[in-house]
PDB file of C-alpha atoms in Angstrom:
ATOM      1  CA  MET A   3      -0.002  -0.001   0.004  1.00  0.00           C
ATOM      2  CA  MET A   4       1.376   3.395  -0.976  1.00  0.00           C
ATOM      3  CA  GLY A   5       1.495   6.467   1.248  1.00  0.00           C
ATOM      4  CA  ARG A   6      -1.256   9.026   1.312  1.00  0.00           C
ATOM      5  CA  SER A   7      -0.956  12.348  -0.463  1.00  0.00           C
ATOM      6  CA  PHE A   8      -2.980  15.533  -0.416  1.00  0.00           C
ATOM      7  CA  THR A   9      -2.929  19.009  -1.881  1.00  0.00           C
ATOM      8  CA  TYR A  10      -2.041  21.939   0.368  1.00  0.00           C
ATOM      9  CA  HIS A  11      -4.613  24.722   0.259  1.00  0.00           C
ATOM     10  CA  VAL A  12      -2.065  27.550   0.044  1.00  0.00           C
ATOM     11  CA  ILE A  13       1.649  27.798  -0.646  1.00  0.00           C
ATOM     12  CA  GLY A  14       3.908  30.648   0.407  1.00  0.00           C
ATOM     13  CA  TYR A  15       6.869  31.607  -1.770  1.00  0.00           C
ATOM     14  CA  SER A  16      10.073  33.214  -0.517  1.00  0.00           C
ATOM     15  CA  ARG A  17      12.079  35.868  -2.293  1.00  0.00           C
ATOM     16  CA  PRO A  18      14.034  34.296  -5.146  1.00  0.00           C
ATOM     17  CA  GLU A  19      17.622  33.459  -4.213  1.00  0.00           C
ATOM     18  CA  GLY A  20      19.405  33.166  -7.502  1.00  0.00           C
ATOM     19  CA  ALA A  21      17.410  30.661  -9.549  1.00  0.00           C
ATOM     20  CA  ARG A  22      15.756  29.163  -6.458  1.00  0.00           C
ATOM     21  CA  GLU A  23      12.462  30.012  -4.771  1.00  0.00           C
ATOM     22  CA  TYR A  24      11.577  28.277  -1.504  1.00  0.00           C
ATOM     23  CA  VAL A  25       8.007  27.142  -0.794  1.00  0.00           C
ATOM     24  CA  TYR A  26       6.136  26.939   2.500  1.00  0.00           C
ATOM     25  CA  PRO A  27       2.831  24.985   2.348  1.00  0.00           C
ATOM     26  CA  ALA A  28      -0.098  25.571   4.718  1.00  0.00           C
ATOM     27  CA  MET A  29      -3.575  24.179   5.216  1.00  0.00           C
ATOM     28  CA  ASN A  30      -5.134  27.093   7.160  1.00  0.00           C
ATOM     29  CA  ARG A  31      -4.573  30.650   8.417  1.00  0.00           C
ATOM     30  CA  LEU A  32      -2.749  29.527  11.574  1.00  0.00           C
ATOM     31  CA  GLU A  33      -0.324  27.419   9.566  1.00  0.00           C
ATOM     32  CA  MET A  34       0.293  30.441   7.320  1.00  0.00           C
ATOM     33  CA  GLU A  35       1.374  32.445  10.396  1.00  0.00           C
ATOM     34  CA  GLN A  36       3.503  29.541  11.621  1.00  0.00           C
ATOM     35  CA  GLU A  37       5.174  29.038   8.248  1.00  0.00           C
ATOM     36  CA  THR A  38       5.906  32.766   7.985  1.00  0.00           C
ATOM     37  CA  ARG A  39       7.597  32.677  11.373  1.00  0.00           C
ATOM     38  CA  LYS A  40       9.528  29.463  10.636  1.00  0.00           C
ATOM     39  CA  ALA A  41      10.735  30.820   7.301  1.00  0.00           C
ATOM     40  CA  PHE A  42      12.122  33.930   8.966  1.00  0.00           C
ATOM     41  CA  ILE A  43      13.455  32.536  12.253  1.00  0.00           C
ATOM     42  CA  ARG A  44      14.754  29.164  11.104  1.00  0.00           C
ATOM     43  CA  ASP A  45      15.683  29.801   7.480  1.00  0.00           C
ATOM     44  CA  GLY A  46      16.257  33.572   7.390  1.00  0.00           C
ATOM     45  CA  ARG A  47      13.806  33.960   4.491  1.00  0.00           C
ATOM     46  CA  VAL A  48      10.813  36.210   3.960  1.00  0.00           C
ATOM     47  CA  ILE A  49       7.621  34.931   2.344  1.00  0.00           C
ATOM     48  CA  VAL A  50       6.598  37.446  -0.303  1.00  0.00           C
ATOM     49  CA  ARG A  51       3.388  35.913  -1.696  1.00  0.00           C
ATOM     50  CA  TRP A  52       0.765  33.257  -1.059  1.00  0.00           C
ATOM     51  CA  GLU A  53      -0.893  31.256  -3.833  1.00  0.00           C
ATOM     52  CA  ALA A  54      -4.084  29.215  -3.542  1.00  0.00           C
ATOM     53  CA  GLN A  55      -3.966  25.611  -4.714  1.00  0.00           C
ATOM     54  CA  THR A  56      -7.604  24.700  -4.017  1.00  0.00           C
ATOM     55  CA  ARG A  57     -11.008  26.377  -3.697  1.00  0.00           C
ATOM     56  CA  THR A  58     -10.564  26.353   0.074  1.00  0.00           C
ATOM     57  CA  GLY A  59      -7.223  28.081  -0.425  1.00  0.00           C
ATOM     58  CA  THR A  60      -8.924  30.778  -2.487  1.00  0.00           C
ATOM     59  CA  ARG A  61     -11.389  31.275   0.370  1.00  0.00           C
ATOM     60  CA  ILE A  62      -8.514  31.524   2.868  1.00  0.00           C
ATOM     61  CA  LEU A  63      -6.916  34.220   0.692  1.00  0.00           C
ATOM     62  CA  GLY A  64     -10.105  36.281   0.613  1.00  0.00           C
ATOM     63  CA  GLY A  65     -11.372  35.149  -2.787  1.00  0.00           C
ATOM     64  CA  LYS A  66      -8.096  35.731  -4.620  1.00  0.00           C
ATOM     65  CA  GLU A  67      -5.729  33.179  -6.094  1.00  0.00           C
ATOM     66  CA  ILE A  68      -2.517  35.105  -5.377  1.00  0.00           C
ATOM     67  CA  ILE A  69      -1.903  37.764  -2.729  1.00  0.00           C
ATOM     68  CA  PRO A  70       1.188  39.524  -1.416  1.00  0.00           C
ATOM     69  CA  ALA A  71       2.281  38.291   2.003  1.00  0.00           C
ATOM     70  CA  THR A  72       1.519  41.701   3.486  1.00  0.00           C
ATOM     71  CA  ASP A  73      -2.192  41.117   2.710  1.00  0.00           C
ATOM     72  CA  ALA A  74      -2.272  37.640   4.277  1.00  0.00           C
ATOM     73  CA  PRO A  75      -5.038  37.078   6.855  1.00  0.00           C
ATOM     74  CA  LYS A  76      -3.827  37.451  10.429  1.00  0.00           C
ATOM     75  CA  VAL A  77      -4.536  35.126  13.346  1.00  0.00           C
ATOM     76  CA  LYS A  78      -4.139  36.091  16.995  1.00  0.00           C
ATOM     77  CA  THR A  79      -1.309  33.902  18.269  1.00  0.00           C
ATOM     78  CA  VAL A  80       0.379  33.282  21.610  1.00  0.00           C
ATOM     79  CA  GLN A  81       3.799  31.936  22.473  1.00  0.00           C
ATOM     80  CA  CYS A  82       3.807  28.187  23.051  1.00  0.00           C
ATOM     81  CA  PRO A  83       4.080  27.454  26.801  1.00  0.00           C
ATOM     82  CA  LYS A  84       5.653  24.018  26.243  1.00  0.00           C
ATOM     83  CA  CYS A  85       8.710  25.140  24.309  1.00  0.00           C
ATOM     84  CA  THR A  86       8.619  28.850  25.241  1.00  0.00           C
ATOM     85  CA  GLY A  87       8.969  29.869  21.606  1.00  0.00           C
ATOM     86  CA  THR A  88      11.700  27.517  20.409  1.00  0.00           C
ATOM     87  CA  GLY A  89       9.430  24.997  18.671  1.00  0.00           C
ATOM     88  CA  CYS A  90       7.796  21.696  19.565  1.00  0.00           C
ATOM     89  CA  SER A  91       5.113  19.371  18.207  1.00  0.00           C
ATOM     90  CA  ILE A  92       2.330  21.322  19.963  1.00  0.00           C
ATOM     91  CA  CYS A  93       3.106  24.517  18.022  1.00  0.00           C
ATOM     92  CA  ASN A  94       4.114  22.855  14.727  1.00  0.00           C
ATOM     93  CA  PHE A  95       7.757  23.680  15.513  1.00  0.00           C
ATOM     94  CA  SER A  96       7.142  27.404  15.097  1.00  0.00           C
ATOM     95  CA  GLY A  97       7.005  28.634  18.698  1.00  0.00           C
ATOM     96  CA  ILE A  98       3.516  30.140  18.244  1.00  0.00           C
ATOM     97  CA  THR A  99      -0.013  28.780  18.394  1.00  0.00           C
ATOM     98  CA  THR A 100      -3.521  29.914  19.359  1.00  0.00           C
ATOM     99  CA  ALA A 101      -5.046  29.997  22.822  1.00  0.00           C
ATOM    100  CA  ARG A 102      -7.932  27.941  21.456  1.00  0.00           C
ATOM    101  CA  TRP A 103      -5.573  25.142  20.366  1.00  0.00           C
ATOM    102  CA  LEU A 104      -3.949  25.089  23.819  1.00  0.00           C
ATOM    103  CA  LYS A 105      -7.331  24.469  25.500  1.00  0.00           C
ATOM    104  CA  GLY A 106      -7.256  20.922  24.108  1.00  0.00           C
ATOM    105  CA  PHE A 107      -4.217  19.968  26.227  1.00  0.00           C
ATOM    106  CA  ARG A 108      -3.900  19.056  29.888  1.00  0.00           C
ATOM    107  CA  ALA A 109      -1.702  21.190  32.149  1.00  0.00           C
ATOM    108  CA  TRP A 110       0.951  18.482  32.451  1.00  0.00           C
ATOM    109  CA  GLN A 111       1.254  18.343  28.656  1.00  0.00           C
ATOM    110  CA  LEU A 112       2.099  22.054  28.504  1.00  0.00           C
ATOM    111  CA  THR A 113       4.745  22.169  31.239  1.00  0.00           C
ATOM    112  CA  PRO A 114       8.078  23.269  29.787  1.00  0.00           C
ATOM    113  CA  ASP A 115      10.755  20.638  29.264  1.00  0.00           C
ATOM    114  CA  THR A 116      13.609  20.959  31.752  1.00  0.00           C
ATOM    115  CA  LYS A 117      15.826  18.275  30.239  1.00  0.00           C
ATOM    116  CA  GLY A 118      19.163  19.661  29.248  1.00  0.00           C
ATOM    117  CA  ALA A 119      18.603  22.863  31.235  1.00  0.00           C
TER     118      ALA A 119
END
């Protein structure tokens, strides 16, 4: 049996570096915020535009197929309490998430790791 595949709703594109353009896929507005942060913090790149890949992606982008990153929809985010902004599986390795997402976890799951400290 082969692995599953799916189409990302939106894809963010970085500034071209020579002949190369880096892509950052997302499935929703929160992931767009997270990918923007990861691109900048981890990779030192800036996402300059978002392109819809599906009808849902067009809805996410406000009815347009391509928008500049400055016009991307914003989501109110908070710093992840588990990793304190460095990245973990709770925050999709970005250091940020939403308060609503955190409500689904127990207190012991959100205590910061002290290993290696």
